[in-house]
Amino acid sequence: MTLHIVIIGGGASGTLAAAHLLRQRETPRQLRLTLVEAHHEIGCGIAYSTPDSCHILNTRVQNMSAFPDEPDHFSRYLAREGLGSGEPMSFVSRKVYGRYLQELLADGSGQSAVPRLAFLRQECVGLTEHAHGVEVKLADGSVVPCHHAILATGYARDGRSQTALEDPWCPTTKHDPDRPVILIGTGLTMVDMVLSLLGRGHRAPIYALSRRGLLPQPHRVTRPLKLSAADIPFGTSLAYLLRWMRATIHDHVATGGDWRDVIDGLRPHTQALWRHLPAASRARFLRHVSSLWDTHRHRMPPESETRIRALLANGQLSILRGAFQGAAREDGETRITYRAAGSGTLETLSAQYAIDCRGFRRLQPPITTPLLASLIGEGQAAIDPLGLGLVFDRDDRLVDQAGRSHARIFGLGPLTRATHWEITAVPDIREQAARLAARLLDHDQPQAIETPVSHRR
Ligand SMILES: Cc1cc2nc3c(=O)[nH]c(=O)nc-3n(C[C@H](O)[C@H](O)[C@H](O)COP(=O)(O)OP(=O)(O)OC[C@H]3O[C@@H](n4cnc5c(N)ncnc54)[C@H](O)[C@@H]3O)c2cc1C
């Protein structure tokens, strides 16, 4: 019996899932995969669809292989394709990385290069699990039966949108290089947008606003501190954990090390740390520590840092500290309101347009994306109490509103953030994809499912 797995979402997560499943199956004839992607080219998703070459990966080539046990897979690809040197310590563009992911599965025309893998350009709008399989419902009314479904749909999004703000990845306003631009958020997306503006010859001021005005820290060459599970104070309070982290950094720096070595040394343990944190500590972490953590953990390439520093020094880029309150479009410009940090006064600022660079935002009802709305509406899925995504168990099985794990519906990537916290970067997602592939392929002998692999209306 052929095992049929449907992956919903063809971004980095879905592509890595397919690549790991195809790689692990010793007898590929017994495995069939369907990758359902609604909008983007396979492999690209939101992060790697950018055509802009100045959008650089914030992770070194040596950490971006699709396969953790083959760390030079990406650098060999770069060298083979003549895309830069393939130098492991370098940073290449996200566009190039999208192509790499795409070519794991597709041929030059975007068609599946693997006989046992089918691409469906469709939106999945619902899932129904039954004893031996899952029915995957598509927007055109068709249903694809399979044995397992993997949700790899990226960050869960809700219906809140600031229509007066531009989507960073889908701009609509014609750019005028001589009029100011406002960026809401001061993280890695802000850095990307600043570099894009410069690439388009922007000459006017750029204002970037966030509550604390923290910029991503720059990468340096690190030597991750070797930390074993026994070194980490699992299960302690957040306050204790932070004290321990500060003391570890202090001691390491005192002996000539770099703070980044400690942050990078913690990487293999971060997901377990999150799982061990009590719910109240997780909430406190999100409220008080996460922006500081993110700026230290998710760093910018040195090239980007140099350019950002130059703009700050010459005054073209200004960082504003304050809480964004809202935005409105009037007379061809965008006016934003924010509450200034410190003084607490309400301030306004106008520009030709403002871009929403806040990245991930907490999930809140009402949910408008059809798939999530249907899963939640039917009680098949629950929003995590902190709004980080849907609830999954430790084995990445979707958990319903009664707290029961689905046997055949799994999650992968940022959608599972409530369970793992650090599950947005490729080095984390590829590990999760490898684990999930091994788990699914170890599953019991598949049972017959209704009209396998065919479409029916
Ligand atoms: C701007 C940016 C830069 C980043 N840079 C780096 C980096 O340098 N290094 C690094 O390690 N990580 C980076 N990341 C993080 C990381 O690579 C992403 O988190 C990762 O790409 C997530 O991929 P995904 O497939 O889960 O989500 P997405 O990229 O959001 O893809 C999900 C896909 O699912 C499709 N989809 C959603 N719902 C449905 C549906 N119902 N039916 C069919 N299709 C559906 C969407 O169309 C989309 O293509 C970056 C992220 C962003 C946003």
XYZ file of C-alpha atoms and ligand atoms in Angstrom:
510
model
C 0.000 0.000 0.000
C 1.416 3.380 -1.021
C 1.639 5.880 1.816
C 0.177 9.200 0.678
C 1.090 12.364 2.583
C -0.307 15.802 1.732
C 1.733 18.842 2.734
C -0.234 22.078 2.924
C 2.001 25.059 2.195
C 4.926 25.047 -0.216
C 7.159 27.567 1.574
C 10.452 26.649 3.210
C 8.758 24.395 5.782
C 6.632 22.409 3.321
C 9.553 22.066 0.927
C 11.882 20.855 3.675
C 9.232 18.361 4.787
C 8.949 16.970 1.258
C 12.727 16.856 0.800
C 13.204 14.973 4.069
C 10.381 12.532 3.365
C 11.725 11.739 -0.094
C 15.243 11.347 1.251
C 14.385 9.083 4.154
C 12.178 6.681 2.269
C 14.400 3.791 1.275
C 11.860 2.446 -1.200
C 10.401 5.567 -2.798
C 7.817 3.564 -4.753
C 5.845 3.184 -1.536
C 5.587 6.890 -0.822
C 3.503 9.501 -2.593
C 3.508 13.188 -1.708
C 1.222 16.045 -2.695
C 2.361 19.594 -2.001
C -0.526 22.070 -1.952
C 0.537 25.693 -2.430
C -1.905 28.531 -2.981
C 0.150 31.576 -3.930
C 3.913 31.348 -4.126
C 6.416 29.408 -6.157
C 7.376 26.142 -4.489
C 10.187 26.655 -1.971
C 9.817 30.406 -1.709
C 6.957 31.204 0.669
C 7.039 34.662 2.221
C 10.721 34.784 3.124
C 12.289 33.646 -0.145
C 9.936 35.134 -2.760
C 11.697 38.496 -2.713
C 13.251 39.384 -6.083
C 15.427 41.995 -4.345
C 19.078 40.902 -4.235
C 19.810 43.255 -1.340
C 17.615 41.093 0.906
C 20.359 38.975 2.389
C 19.966 35.856 4.499
C 20.631 36.614 8.129
C 22.099 33.125 8.557
C 25.470 32.045 7.216
C 25.670 29.662 4.253
C 27.102 26.948 6.516
C 23.873 26.860 8.566
C 21.382 26.897 5.690
C 21.725 23.392 4.242
C 18.348 21.668 3.912
C 19.880 18.636 5.608
C 21.478 18.967 9.054
C 23.573 15.838 8.484
C 24.955 17.279 5.216
C 26.020 20.779 6.297
C 27.788 21.591 3.021
C 24.752 20.744 0.841
C 23.890 24.439 0.280
C 27.486 25.614 -0.171
C 28.086 22.854 -2.736
C 24.924 23.967 -4.559
C 26.202 27.561 -4.658
C 29.592 26.494 -5.975
C 28.024 24.163 -8.561
C 25.640 26.847 -9.822
C 28.332 29.532 -9.846
C 26.345 31.598 -7.335
C 29.153 33.161 -5.357
C 31.961 31.247 -3.770
C 29.839 28.986 -1.602
C 32.114 30.167 1.210
C 30.495 28.649 4.351
C 30.851 31.812 6.445
C 29.287 34.116 3.839
C 25.731 35.450 3.577
C 23.896 35.179 0.255
C 20.624 36.658 -0.955
C 17.278 35.165 0.038
C 16.358 35.004 -3.657
C 19.217 32.541 -4.200
C 18.108 30.510 -1.204
C 14.559 30.306 -2.594
C 16.006 28.904 -5.803
C 17.986 26.317 -3.834
C 14.877 25.162 -1.964
C 12.886 25.096 -5.181
C 15.489 22.981 -6.930
C 15.344 20.398 -4.161
C 11.987 19.400 -5.624
C 11.243 21.125 -8.918
C 12.721 21.163 -12.398
C 13.557 24.346 -14.315
C 9.918 24.965 -15.288
C 8.660 24.754 -11.725
C 7.187 21.276 -12.244
C 7.885 18.472 -9.806
C 11.204 16.803 -10.586
C 10.288 13.746 -8.528
C 7.804 11.211 -9.922
C 6.275 10.494 -6.522
C 5.666 14.169 -5.757
C 2.768 16.207 -7.165
C 2.270 19.965 -6.872
C -1.248 21.354 -6.579
C -1.734 25.094 -7.124
C -4.705 25.311 -4.781
C -5.774 26.710 -1.454
C -6.598 24.141 1.204
C -9.761 25.200 3.039
C -10.373 22.334 5.455
C -9.256 18.964 6.808
C -11.235 16.035 8.134
C -9.490 13.215 9.947
C -10.981 9.735 10.020
C -9.762 6.362 11.253
C -7.391 5.584 8.386
C -6.648 8.939 6.850
C -7.391 12.597 6.260
C -9.553 14.336 3.662
C -7.923 17.511 2.404
C -10.531 19.958 1.110
C -9.502 22.420 -1.572
C -10.962 25.784 -2.552
C -12.254 24.442 -5.897
C -14.449 21.957 -4.022
C -12.254 18.935 -4.662
C -11.077 16.611 -1.911
C -7.724 14.814 -1.746
C -7.685 11.739 0.481
C -4.387 10.882 2.140
C -2.942 9.019 5.103
C -1.370 12.033 6.823
C -1.569 15.796 6.389
C 1.161 18.253 7.364
C 0.194 21.865 8.013
C 3.119 24.013 6.852
C 1.195 27.215 6.290
C 3.601 29.641 7.985
C 2.689 32.075 10.727
C -0.974 31.842 11.598
C -2.593 35.127 10.632
C -5.847 36.665 11.775
C -8.203 39.246 10.320
C -6.524 42.281 11.903
C -4.949 44.380 9.233
C -3.792 47.957 9.126
C -4.946 48.892 5.664
C -3.125 52.231 5.881
C 0.188 50.373 6.241
C 2.015 48.815 3.306
C 2.736 45.091 3.325
C 6.561 44.900 3.145
C 6.424 41.991 0.706
C 3.637 43.365 -1.463
C 4.012 47.148 -1.807
C 1.333 49.095 -3.668
C 2.368 52.759 -3.382
C 4.579 54.211 -6.100
C 7.853 55.143 -4.460
C 9.117 58.749 -4.524
C 12.780 58.836 -3.390
C 12.450 62.444 -2.223
C 9.638 61.929 0.285
C 10.055 60.439 3.775
C 9.040 56.858 4.561
C 8.007 55.452 7.948
C 8.811 51.890 9.001
C 6.808 50.398 11.875
C 9.184 47.983 13.622
C 12.971 48.069 14.007
C 13.845 44.391 13.464
C 15.198 42.440 10.511
C 12.282 43.373 8.238
C 13.039 47.044 8.890
C 16.657 46.395 7.871
C 15.438 44.753 4.647
C 13.149 47.672 3.869
C 15.873 50.250 4.478
C 18.209 48.365 2.132
C 15.442 48.143 -0.490
C 14.770 51.870 -0.229
C 18.460 52.620 -0.715
C 18.519 50.255 -3.676
C 15.730 52.356 -5.199
C 17.738 55.542 -4.773
C 15.886 56.817 -1.707
C 17.226 60.227 -0.616
C 14.643 61.452 1.914
C 14.523 60.664 5.653
C 13.488 57.215 6.880
C 11.853 56.910 10.314
C 11.710 53.540 12.094
C 9.485 53.178 15.151
C 9.297 50.512 17.844
C 8.521 50.437 21.559
C 12.124 50.084 22.631
C 13.926 51.113 19.466
C 16.106 47.988 19.595
C 17.967 47.089 16.408
C 19.118 43.553 15.562
C 22.629 42.905 16.801
C 25.244 42.173 14.125
C 26.734 38.753 13.477
C 30.348 38.113 14.363
C 32.318 34.920 13.975
C 31.341 32.885 17.030
C 32.550 29.807 18.830
C 29.309 28.511 20.382
C 29.819 27.662 24.028
C 29.514 23.924 24.618
C 26.555 23.585 26.956
C 25.153 20.204 27.894
C 21.612 19.681 29.179
C 23.103 19.267 32.663
C 24.470 22.851 32.495
C 21.040 24.397 31.856
C 18.682 25.240 34.746
C 15.584 23.680 33.164
C 12.308 24.159 34.996
C 13.410 27.200 37.020
C 11.618 30.541 37.016
C 12.181 33.048 34.241
C 13.923 35.388 36.691
C 16.369 32.637 37.711
C 16.970 31.651 34.107
C 17.759 35.226 33.095
C 20.129 35.634 36.050
C 21.863 32.400 35.047
C 22.140 33.563 31.432
C 23.560 36.957 32.409
C 26.078 35.337 34.768
C 27.128 32.825 32.081
C 27.613 35.639 29.568
C 29.475 37.726 32.148
C 31.891 34.876 32.963
C 32.396 34.035 29.298
C 33.091 37.646 28.301
C 35.439 38.016 31.293
C 37.591 35.246 29.820
C 37.750 36.945 26.421
C 34.676 35.335 24.809
C 31.777 36.986 22.972
C 28.191 37.073 24.321
C 27.069 35.544 21.022
C 28.926 32.328 21.916
C 26.530 31.831 24.836
C 23.388 32.635 22.819
C 24.525 30.266 20.056
C 25.547 27.630 22.608
C 22.002 27.734 23.975
C 20.510 27.090 20.564
C 20.234 23.273 20.864
C 18.434 23.732 24.199
C 16.126 26.661 23.446
C 13.083 24.585 22.535
C 13.423 22.450 25.677
C 13.852 25.613 27.776
C 10.602 26.952 26.356
C 8.771 23.693 27.023
C 9.960 23.683 30.637
C 8.910 27.282 31.317
C 5.664 27.536 33.301
C 2.816 29.255 31.413
C 3.072 32.440 33.489
C 6.817 32.664 32.792
C 6.220 32.251 29.068
C 3.785 35.169 29.169
C 6.303 37.281 31.112
C 9.031 36.337 28.645
C 6.886 37.506 25.729
C 5.966 40.755 27.462
C 9.334 41.774 28.838
C 12.176 39.797 27.276
C 11.276 38.574 23.791
C 12.263 41.731 21.885
C 15.663 41.739 23.598
C 16.041 38.003 22.954
C 15.079 38.379 19.281
C 17.581 41.167 18.629
C 20.386 39.055 20.109
C 19.322 35.696 18.737
C 18.263 36.750 15.193
C 21.138 38.938 14.069
C 21.916 40.912 10.927
C 24.842 40.272 8.581
C 27.838 42.593 9.104
C 27.309 44.109 5.613
C 23.813 45.223 6.614
C 25.074 46.569 9.923
C 27.662 48.732 8.145
C 25.017 50.292 5.916
C 22.524 50.840 8.748
C 25.208 52.460 10.919
C 26.189 54.793 8.074
C 22.572 55.919 7.649
C 22.172 56.485 11.376
C 25.398 58.472 11.419
C 24.422 60.722 8.507
C 20.930 61.226 9.924
C 18.954 59.765 7.014
C 17.652 56.986 9.278
C 16.113 57.898 12.649
C 14.999 55.384 15.257
C 11.942 56.487 17.246
C 10.932 54.870 20.527
C 7.210 54.643 21.086
C 4.076 52.515 20.874
C 2.388 52.587 17.480
C -1.264 53.619 17.883
C -2.606 53.740 14.340
C -2.259 55.033 10.804
C -4.479 56.819 8.307
C -4.137 57.680 4.619
C -5.000 61.284 3.774
C -4.241 63.439 0.740
C -1.687 61.037 -0.684
C 0.268 60.586 2.515
C 0.196 58.351 5.572
C -0.052 59.841 9.034
C 0.869 57.620 11.964
C 0.178 58.196 15.633
C 2.394 56.805 18.372
C 2.818 57.211 22.108
C 6.390 58.325 22.699
C 8.408 56.228 25.148
C 9.418 58.178 28.224
C 7.158 61.239 27.875
C 4.053 59.184 27.052
C 2.785 61.961 24.781
C 0.832 61.220 21.629
C 2.868 62.143 18.577
C 2.042 62.139 14.877
C 4.314 61.753 11.895
C 3.556 61.919 8.173
C 5.286 60.376 5.189
C 4.504 59.319 1.636
C 3.763 55.864 3.042
C 4.410 53.660 6.074
C 5.439 49.996 5.950
C 4.408 47.407 8.518
C 7.724 45.797 9.560
C 6.443 44.244 12.786
C 6.699 40.686 11.464
C 5.005 38.100 13.642
C 1.926 39.308 15.517
C -0.101 37.412 18.091
C -3.040 35.461 16.722
C -6.448 36.703 17.867
C -9.985 35.946 16.760
C -11.614 36.584 14.379
C -9.584 34.292 12.156
C -10.290 34.964 8.509
C -8.011 32.562 6.626
C -10.424 29.829 5.483
C -8.335 26.827 6.588
C -7.639 28.082 10.107
C -11.170 29.459 10.463
C -12.585 26.050 9.556
C -10.222 24.068 11.821
C -10.925 26.380 14.757
C -14.642 26.726 13.989
C -15.040 22.935 13.954
C -13.121 22.557 17.216
C -10.375 20.611 15.450
C -7.742 23.191 16.358
C -7.218 25.622 19.207
C -5.393 28.947 19.389
C -2.603 28.815 21.937
C -3.468 31.016 24.970
C -0.513 33.317 24.202
C -1.623 33.713 20.579
C 1.601 32.261 19.183
C -0.167 29.900 16.814
C -2.192 26.703 16.958
C -1.736 24.136 19.715
C 0.386 21.104 18.766
C 1.732 18.395 21.036
C 5.446 17.621 21.418
C 5.291 15.280 18.438
C 3.822 18.100 16.337
C 0.347 16.576 16.221
C -2.476 19.108 15.981
C -4.398 19.291 19.268
C -8.159 19.865 19.202
C -10.184 22.063 21.553
C -10.846 19.116 23.868
C -7.080 18.669 24.269
C -6.873 15.509 22.122
C -4.030 15.069 19.660
C -4.969 14.227 16.096
C -3.387 10.975 14.958
C -2.844 12.086 11.360
C -2.634 15.877 11.196
C 0.759 17.421 11.956
C 2.295 20.873 11.962
C 5.661 22.189 10.865
C 7.500 25.491 11.079
C 6.315 28.790 12.592
C 2.740 27.513 12.923
C 4.045 25.321 15.780
C 5.671 28.247 17.570
C 3.551 27.855 20.702
C 5.109 24.412 21.235
C 8.717 25.149 20.307
C 9.135 28.965 20.368
C 12.351 28.974 18.271
C 10.987 27.360 15.134
C 11.157 30.146 12.585
C 14.685 29.816 11.201
C 15.727 27.160 8.704
C 18.267 25.458 11.039
C 15.384 24.733 13.443
C 12.762 23.889 10.819
C 15.007 21.392 9.008
C 15.549 19.455 12.270
C 11.814 19.416 12.874
C 11.216 18.279 9.271
C 13.722 15.431 9.668
C 12.076 14.277 12.917
C 8.594 14.469 11.436
C 9.616 12.571 8.293
C 11.133 9.785 10.402
C 7.991 9.612 12.557
C 5.589 9.462 9.610
C 7.576 6.861 7.747
C 7.821 4.702 10.860
C 4.047 4.766 11.183
C 2.082 1.517 10.944
C 1.458 0.007 7.554
C -0.969 2.396 5.817
C -4.566 1.258 5.431
C -6.605 1.684 2.278
C -8.066 5.159 1.982
C -10.869 6.155 -0.312
C -9.745 6.686 -3.930
C -6.136 7.362 -3.012
C -4.350 10.230 -4.724
C -7.177 11.055 -7.125
C -9.267 14.182 -7.076
C -12.984 14.018 -6.626
C -15.545 16.763 -6.610
C 11.573 38.246 5.610
C 12.083 37.005 6.242
C 13.435 36.727 6.218
C 13.921 35.558 6.793
N 15.250 35.285 6.756
C 15.720 34.131 7.267
C 17.109 33.782 7.214
O 17.919 34.541 6.724
N 17.498 32.601 7.745
C 16.615 31.746 8.323
O 17.019 30.677 8.780
N 15.305 32.052 8.402
C 14.851 33.218 7.890
N 13.521 33.520 7.971
C 12.637 32.611 8.688
C 12.234 31.379 7.944
O 12.934 30.988 6.837
C 10.754 31.361 7.754
O 10.189 31.363 9.016
C 10.331 30.171 6.945
O 10.577 30.520 5.632
C 8.915 29.755 7.218
O 8.451 29.048 6.112
P 6.988 28.477 6.056
O 6.961 27.626 4.862
O 6.633 27.861 7.359
O 6.068 29.754 5.945
P 5.751 30.718 4.715
O 6.980 31.253 4.110
O 4.759 31.693 5.227
O 5.091 29.770 3.646
C 3.837 29.192 3.844
C 3.279 28.878 2.495
O 2.049 28.213 2.681
C 1.132 28.690 1.732
N -0.197 28.502 2.314
C -0.655 29.024 3.469
N -1.907 28.601 3.705
C -2.231 27.789 2.677
C -3.403 27.051 2.358
N -4.477 27.060 3.152
N -3.409 26.320 1.225
C -2.312 26.295 0.409
N -1.181 26.990 0.666
C -1.147 27.722 1.788
C 1.484 30.145 1.526
O 1.052 30.604 0.258
C 2.998 30.117 1.655
O 3.646 29.980 0.417
C 13.024 34.676 7.405
C 11.658 34.973 7.433
C 11.187 36.111 6.849
C 9.711 36.395 6.868
